[in-house]
Short mmCIF file of C-alpha atoms in Angstrom, two decimals:
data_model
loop_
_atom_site.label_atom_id
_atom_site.label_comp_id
_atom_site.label_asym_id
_atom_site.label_seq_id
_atom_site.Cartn_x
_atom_site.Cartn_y
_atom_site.Cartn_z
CA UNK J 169 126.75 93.62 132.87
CA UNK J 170 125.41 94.30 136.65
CA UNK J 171 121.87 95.96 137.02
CA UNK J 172 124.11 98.77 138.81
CA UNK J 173 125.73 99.39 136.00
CA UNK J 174 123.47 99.11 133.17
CA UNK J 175 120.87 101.72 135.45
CA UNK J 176 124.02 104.36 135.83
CA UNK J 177 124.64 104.06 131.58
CA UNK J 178 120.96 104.73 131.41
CA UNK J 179 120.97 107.30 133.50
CA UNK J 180 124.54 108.97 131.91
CA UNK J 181 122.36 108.56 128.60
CA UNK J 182 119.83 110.63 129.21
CA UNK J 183 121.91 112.91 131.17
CA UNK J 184 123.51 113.58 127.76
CA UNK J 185 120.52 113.41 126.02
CA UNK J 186 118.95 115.84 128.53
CA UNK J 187 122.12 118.40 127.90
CA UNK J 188 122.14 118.22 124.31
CA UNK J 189 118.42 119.17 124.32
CA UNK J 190 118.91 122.02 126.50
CA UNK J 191 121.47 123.40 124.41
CA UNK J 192 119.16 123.33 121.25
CA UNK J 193 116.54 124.96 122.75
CA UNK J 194 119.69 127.85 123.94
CA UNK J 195 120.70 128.32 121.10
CA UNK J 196 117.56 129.03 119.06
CA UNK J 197 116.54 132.59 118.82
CA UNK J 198 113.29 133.57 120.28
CA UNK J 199 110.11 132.24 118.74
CA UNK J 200 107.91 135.19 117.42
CA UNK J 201 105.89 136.91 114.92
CA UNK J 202 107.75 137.87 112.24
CA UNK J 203 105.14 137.97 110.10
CA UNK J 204 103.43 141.22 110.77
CA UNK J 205 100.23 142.08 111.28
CA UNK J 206 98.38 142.29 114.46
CA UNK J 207 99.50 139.74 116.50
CA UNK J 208 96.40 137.72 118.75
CA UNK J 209 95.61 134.69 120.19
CA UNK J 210 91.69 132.90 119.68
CA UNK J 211 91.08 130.67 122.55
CA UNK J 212 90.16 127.47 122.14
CA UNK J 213 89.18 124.72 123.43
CA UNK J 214 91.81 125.42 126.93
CA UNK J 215 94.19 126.22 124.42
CA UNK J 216 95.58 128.94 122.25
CA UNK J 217 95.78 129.06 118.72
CA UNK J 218 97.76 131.74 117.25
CA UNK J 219 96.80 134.34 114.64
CA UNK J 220 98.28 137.56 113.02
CA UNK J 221 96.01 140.28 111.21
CA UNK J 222 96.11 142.78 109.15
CA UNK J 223 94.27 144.97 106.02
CA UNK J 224 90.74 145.81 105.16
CA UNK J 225 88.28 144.39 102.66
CA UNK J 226 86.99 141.25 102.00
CA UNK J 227 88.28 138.14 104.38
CA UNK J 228 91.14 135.76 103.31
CA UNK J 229 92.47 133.34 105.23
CA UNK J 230 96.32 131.46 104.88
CA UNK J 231 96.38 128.27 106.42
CA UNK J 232 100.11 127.59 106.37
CA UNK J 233 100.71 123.22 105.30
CA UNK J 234 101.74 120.89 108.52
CA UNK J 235 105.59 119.65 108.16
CA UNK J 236 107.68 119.77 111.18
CA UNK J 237 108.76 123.25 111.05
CA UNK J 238 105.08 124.25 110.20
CA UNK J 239 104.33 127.96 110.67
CA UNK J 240 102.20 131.19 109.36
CA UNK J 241 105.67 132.61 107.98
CA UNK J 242 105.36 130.06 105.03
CA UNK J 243 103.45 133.42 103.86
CA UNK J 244 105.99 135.81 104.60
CA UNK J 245 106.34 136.58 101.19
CA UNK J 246 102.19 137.32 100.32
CA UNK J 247 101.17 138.12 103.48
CA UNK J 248 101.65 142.12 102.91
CA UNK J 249 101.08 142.65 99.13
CA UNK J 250 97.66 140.76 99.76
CA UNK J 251 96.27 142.92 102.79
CA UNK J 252 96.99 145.96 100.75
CA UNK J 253 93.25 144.62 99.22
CA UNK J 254 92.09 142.45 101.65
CA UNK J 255 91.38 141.46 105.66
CA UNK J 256 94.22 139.16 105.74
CA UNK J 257 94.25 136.54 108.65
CA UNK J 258 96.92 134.02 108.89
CA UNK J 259 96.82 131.33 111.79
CA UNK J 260 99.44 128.60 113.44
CA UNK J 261 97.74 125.30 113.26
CA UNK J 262 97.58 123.89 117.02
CA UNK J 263 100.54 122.29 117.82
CA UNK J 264 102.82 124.41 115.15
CA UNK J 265 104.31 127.62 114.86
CA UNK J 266 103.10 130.04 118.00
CA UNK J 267 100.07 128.00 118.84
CA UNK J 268 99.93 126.04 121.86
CA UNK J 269 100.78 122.28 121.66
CA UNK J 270 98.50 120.50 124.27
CA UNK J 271 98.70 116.90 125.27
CA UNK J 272 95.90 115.91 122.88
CA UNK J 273 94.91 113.85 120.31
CA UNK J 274 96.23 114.99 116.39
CA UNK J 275 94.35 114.17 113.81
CA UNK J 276 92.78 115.72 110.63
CA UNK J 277 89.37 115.88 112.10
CA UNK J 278 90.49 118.47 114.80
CA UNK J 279 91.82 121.00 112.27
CA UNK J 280 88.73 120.94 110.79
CA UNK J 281 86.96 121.58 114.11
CA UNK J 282 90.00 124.54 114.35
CA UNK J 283 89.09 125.58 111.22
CA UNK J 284 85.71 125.57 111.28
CA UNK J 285 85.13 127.32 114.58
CA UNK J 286 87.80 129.86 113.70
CA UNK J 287 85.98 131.25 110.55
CA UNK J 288 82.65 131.13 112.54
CA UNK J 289 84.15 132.83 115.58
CA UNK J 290 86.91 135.30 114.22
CA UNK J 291 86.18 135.71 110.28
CA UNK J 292 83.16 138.40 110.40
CA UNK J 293 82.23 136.70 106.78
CA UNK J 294 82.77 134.29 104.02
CA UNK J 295 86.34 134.29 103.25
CA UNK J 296 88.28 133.36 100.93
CA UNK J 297 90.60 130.25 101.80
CA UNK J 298 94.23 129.94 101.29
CA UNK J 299 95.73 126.48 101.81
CA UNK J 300 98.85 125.07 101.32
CA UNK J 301 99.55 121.31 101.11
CA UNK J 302 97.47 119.11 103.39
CA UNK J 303 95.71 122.01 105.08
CA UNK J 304 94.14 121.55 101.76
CA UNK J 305 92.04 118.82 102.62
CA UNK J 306 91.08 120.49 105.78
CA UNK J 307 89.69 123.15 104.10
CA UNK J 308 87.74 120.91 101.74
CA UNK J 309 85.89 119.08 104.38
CA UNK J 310 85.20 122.58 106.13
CA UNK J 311 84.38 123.96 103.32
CA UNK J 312 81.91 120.82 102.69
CA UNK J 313 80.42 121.03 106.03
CA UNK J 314 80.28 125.00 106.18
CA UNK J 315 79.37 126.20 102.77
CA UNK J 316 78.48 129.80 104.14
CA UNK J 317 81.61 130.56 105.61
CA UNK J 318 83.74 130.19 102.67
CA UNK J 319 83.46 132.50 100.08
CA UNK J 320 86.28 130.45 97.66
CA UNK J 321 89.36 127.96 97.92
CA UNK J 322 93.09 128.25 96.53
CA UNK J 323 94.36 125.14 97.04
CA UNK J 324 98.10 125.60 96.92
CA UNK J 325 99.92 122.30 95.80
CA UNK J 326 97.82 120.08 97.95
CA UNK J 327 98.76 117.20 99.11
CA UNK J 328 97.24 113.55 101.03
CA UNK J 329 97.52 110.16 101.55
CA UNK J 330 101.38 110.39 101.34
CA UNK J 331 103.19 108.20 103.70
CA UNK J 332 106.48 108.68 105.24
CA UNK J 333 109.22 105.90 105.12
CA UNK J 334 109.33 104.64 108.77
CA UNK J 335 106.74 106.99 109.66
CA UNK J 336 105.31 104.74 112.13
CA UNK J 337 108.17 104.02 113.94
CA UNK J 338 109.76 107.58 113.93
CA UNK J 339 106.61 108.95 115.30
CA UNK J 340 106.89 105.85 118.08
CA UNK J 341 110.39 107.51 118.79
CA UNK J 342 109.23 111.08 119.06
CA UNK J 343 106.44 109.87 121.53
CA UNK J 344 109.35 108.95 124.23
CA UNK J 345 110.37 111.24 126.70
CA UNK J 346 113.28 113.33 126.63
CA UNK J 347 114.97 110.62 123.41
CA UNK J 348 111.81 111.93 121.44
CA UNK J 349 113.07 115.16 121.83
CA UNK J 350 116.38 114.47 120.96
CA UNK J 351 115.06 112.43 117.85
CA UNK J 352 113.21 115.75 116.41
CA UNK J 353 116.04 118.06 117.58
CA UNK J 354 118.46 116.10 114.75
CA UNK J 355 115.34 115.76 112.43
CA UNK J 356 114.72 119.63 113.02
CA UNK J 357 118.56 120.92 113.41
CA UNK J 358 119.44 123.61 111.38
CA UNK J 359 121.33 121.85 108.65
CA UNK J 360 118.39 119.34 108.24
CA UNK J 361 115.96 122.13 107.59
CA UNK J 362 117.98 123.41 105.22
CA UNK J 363 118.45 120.64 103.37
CA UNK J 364 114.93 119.41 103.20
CA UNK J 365 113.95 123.13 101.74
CA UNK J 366 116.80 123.42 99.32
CA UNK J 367 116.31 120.09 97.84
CA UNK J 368 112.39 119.06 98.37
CA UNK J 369 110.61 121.68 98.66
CA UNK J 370 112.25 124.89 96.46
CA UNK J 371 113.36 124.46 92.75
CA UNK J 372 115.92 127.40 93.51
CA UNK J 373 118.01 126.51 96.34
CA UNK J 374 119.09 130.42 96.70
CA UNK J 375 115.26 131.52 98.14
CA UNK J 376 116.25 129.51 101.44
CA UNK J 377 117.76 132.04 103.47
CA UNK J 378 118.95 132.17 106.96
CA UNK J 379 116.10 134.66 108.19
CA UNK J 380 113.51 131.27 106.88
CA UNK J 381 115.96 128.35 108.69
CA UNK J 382 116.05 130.18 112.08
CA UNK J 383 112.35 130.96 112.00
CA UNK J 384 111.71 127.00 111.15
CA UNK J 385 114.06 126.03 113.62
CA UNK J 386 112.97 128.49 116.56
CA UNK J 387 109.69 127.27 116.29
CA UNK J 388 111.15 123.56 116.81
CA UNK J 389 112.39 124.20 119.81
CA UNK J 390 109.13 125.10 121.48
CA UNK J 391 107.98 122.32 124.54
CA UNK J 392 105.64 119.58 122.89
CA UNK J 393 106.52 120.03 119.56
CA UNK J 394 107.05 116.58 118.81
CA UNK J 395 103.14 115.75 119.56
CA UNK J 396 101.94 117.31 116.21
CA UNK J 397 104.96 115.96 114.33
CA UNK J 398 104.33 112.08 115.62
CA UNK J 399 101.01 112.47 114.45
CA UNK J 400 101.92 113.47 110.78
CA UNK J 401 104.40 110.83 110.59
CA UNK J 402 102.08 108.41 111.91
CA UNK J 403 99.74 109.14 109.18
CA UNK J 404 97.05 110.83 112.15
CA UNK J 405 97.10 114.49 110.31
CA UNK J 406 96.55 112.32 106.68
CA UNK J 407 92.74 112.96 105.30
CA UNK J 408 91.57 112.27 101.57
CA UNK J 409 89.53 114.83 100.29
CA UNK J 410 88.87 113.28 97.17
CA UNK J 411 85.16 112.53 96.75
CA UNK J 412 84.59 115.45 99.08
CA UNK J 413 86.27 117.54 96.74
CA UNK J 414 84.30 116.17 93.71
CA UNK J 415 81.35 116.91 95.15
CA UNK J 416 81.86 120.34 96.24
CA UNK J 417 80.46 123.11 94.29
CA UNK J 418 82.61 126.23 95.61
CA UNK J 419 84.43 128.52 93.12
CA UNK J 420 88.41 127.17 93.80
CA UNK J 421 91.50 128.05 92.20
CA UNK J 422 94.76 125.20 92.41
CA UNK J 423 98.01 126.46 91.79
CA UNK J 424 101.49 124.13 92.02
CA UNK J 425 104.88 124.32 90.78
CA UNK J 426 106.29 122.90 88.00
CA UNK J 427 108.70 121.05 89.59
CA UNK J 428 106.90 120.39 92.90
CA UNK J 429 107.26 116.76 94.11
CA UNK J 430 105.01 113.82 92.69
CA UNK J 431 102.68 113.39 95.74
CA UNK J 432 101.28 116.45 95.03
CA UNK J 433 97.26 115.61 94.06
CA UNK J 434 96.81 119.09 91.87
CA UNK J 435 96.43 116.89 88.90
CA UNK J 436 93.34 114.86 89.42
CA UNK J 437 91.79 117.30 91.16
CA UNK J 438 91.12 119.55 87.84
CA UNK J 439 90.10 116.69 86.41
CA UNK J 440 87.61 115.59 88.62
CA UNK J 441 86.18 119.30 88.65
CA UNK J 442 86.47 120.50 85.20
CA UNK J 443 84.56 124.03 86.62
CA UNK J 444 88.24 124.75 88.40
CA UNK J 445 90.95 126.41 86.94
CA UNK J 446 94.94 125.00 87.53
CA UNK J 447 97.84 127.27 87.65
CA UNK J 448 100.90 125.24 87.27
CA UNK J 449 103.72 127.78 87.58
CA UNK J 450 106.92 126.66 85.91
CA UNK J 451 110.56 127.10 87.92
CA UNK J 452 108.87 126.61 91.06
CA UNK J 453 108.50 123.67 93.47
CA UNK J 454 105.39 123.16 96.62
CA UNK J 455 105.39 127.05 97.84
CA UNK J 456 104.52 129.18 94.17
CA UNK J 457 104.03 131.64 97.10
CA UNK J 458 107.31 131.58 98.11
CA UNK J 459 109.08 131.34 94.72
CA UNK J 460 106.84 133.82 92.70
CA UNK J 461 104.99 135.85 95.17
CA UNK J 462 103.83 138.39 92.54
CA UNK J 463 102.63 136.53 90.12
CA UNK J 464 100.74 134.36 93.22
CA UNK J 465 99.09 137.07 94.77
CA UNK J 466 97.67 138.16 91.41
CA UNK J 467 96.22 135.12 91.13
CA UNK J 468 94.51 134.95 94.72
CA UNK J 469 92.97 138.50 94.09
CA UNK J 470 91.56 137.87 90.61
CA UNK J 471 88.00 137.54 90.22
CA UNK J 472 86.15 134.32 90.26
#
């Protein structure tokens, strides 16, 4: 085969790769708060992170878990009954959701700067912490290295030092121009998502409804979102929280489903603090908040 010819299949390939991505992106509904709340933006660092509002009372704070559909709406289902008693603020991780996704280095360390700066800039007081999955460890090591911000911790099936099959090299694909795109648009399609929520992440299949796909998938088509997602498959978002954990001595709550996957770490870490109390709550798999919101919410308001 001629260079001629092997630059023009090239070039038809990415033509078609180009169109296919453009029609994705088309055919996604718009990407916006359907949360609630007040809707704002905290700037920082040239970039803006995104952050919904709402209620009075003591501060909590839902930090929603990275996956590549990440997003505040994993709390769709809490977000409401909980600010009926409390300051509820619920943020986009950068590079997820409505956040901005900048052309900088992912890693766990930098969600704990986010984290950290946010509750010292936006949360008037010590909050109360909400995390779900790896945001979990995030919130240890803030918690760790800002005891006076955080008033407690609900670790909600958290989750590190999982590793991906082929992670390395699937993140090397996203990293490419225009094919990584086209790699996360079939990861990311609609069918995909629901899949991966109906079989790995609910126990009952029937929760996943089209209102939750479209929001995952609107939020996929956004420009850079396959920076954030290379780094968690790369193993950049991973952080073990383990002896941090163990050595931490604020009041914390962990609550995971019954049925939840095996890489969840809820296990060992009520053993290694014996002061904490576990939830597990049965029928349910990784989002309790999701599958039992009533029965979760009750258990973030209770008393220490």
């Amino acid at each position: 085969m001629g260079l001629p010819r092997s630059v023009a299949l090239a070039g038809a390939g990415l033509g078609s790769l180009t169109a296919f991505n453009t029609w994705c992106r088309w055919s996604a509904s718009p990407a916006y708060n359907r949360l609630g709340g007040k809707p704002t933006y905290y700037e920082w660092h040239d970039s803006r992170v995104f952050y919904t509002v709402e209620g009075e009372g003591a501060p909590l704070v839902l930090i929603h878990r990275p996956h590549w559909a990440a997003a505040s709406y994993e709390w769709r289902r809490v977000f409401h009954p909980l600010a009926e008693q409390r300051r509820v603020y619920a943020l986009d991780l950068l590079g997820f959701g409505l956040s901005d996704r900048p052309a900088a280095p992912y890693d766990a360390a930098l969600y704990v700067r986010l984290l950290h700066d946010f509750l010292h800039t936006i949360v008037p007081s010590p909050a109360t912490i909400v995390a779900s999955g790896l945001s979990a460890a995030y919130t240890i090591a803030t918690a760790a290295a800002a005891p006076e911000r955080v008033q407690r911790l609900v670790l909600v099936s958290p989750t590190w030092g999982r590793r991906v099959c082929c992670g390395a090299a699937l993140a090397a694909l996203l990293r490419l121009p225009v094919v990584g795109t086209s790699a996360l648009n079939v990861l990311a399609s609609r069918r995909a998502l629901r899949h991966v929520l109906e079989e790995h992440t609910y126990y009952d299949p029937t929760l996943v409804d089209d209102d939750l796909v479209e929001a995952a998938y609107a939020v996929c088509q956004r420009p850079g979102s396959t920076r954030a997602v290379a780094a968690l498959l790369a193993g950049q978002l991973d952080e073990d929280a383990t002896s941090t954990w163990a050595a931490l001595r604020r009041p914390a709550l962990v609550v995971s489903g019954a049925e939840a996957p095996a890489e969840t770490v809820a296990p060992p870490l009520a053993q290694a603090r014996p002061d904490v109390r576990q939830v597990v709550v049965p029928a349910c798999g990784l989002l309790p908040h999701e599958e039992h919101p009533q029965r979760f919410a009750r258990l973030v308001l209770e008393p220490c």
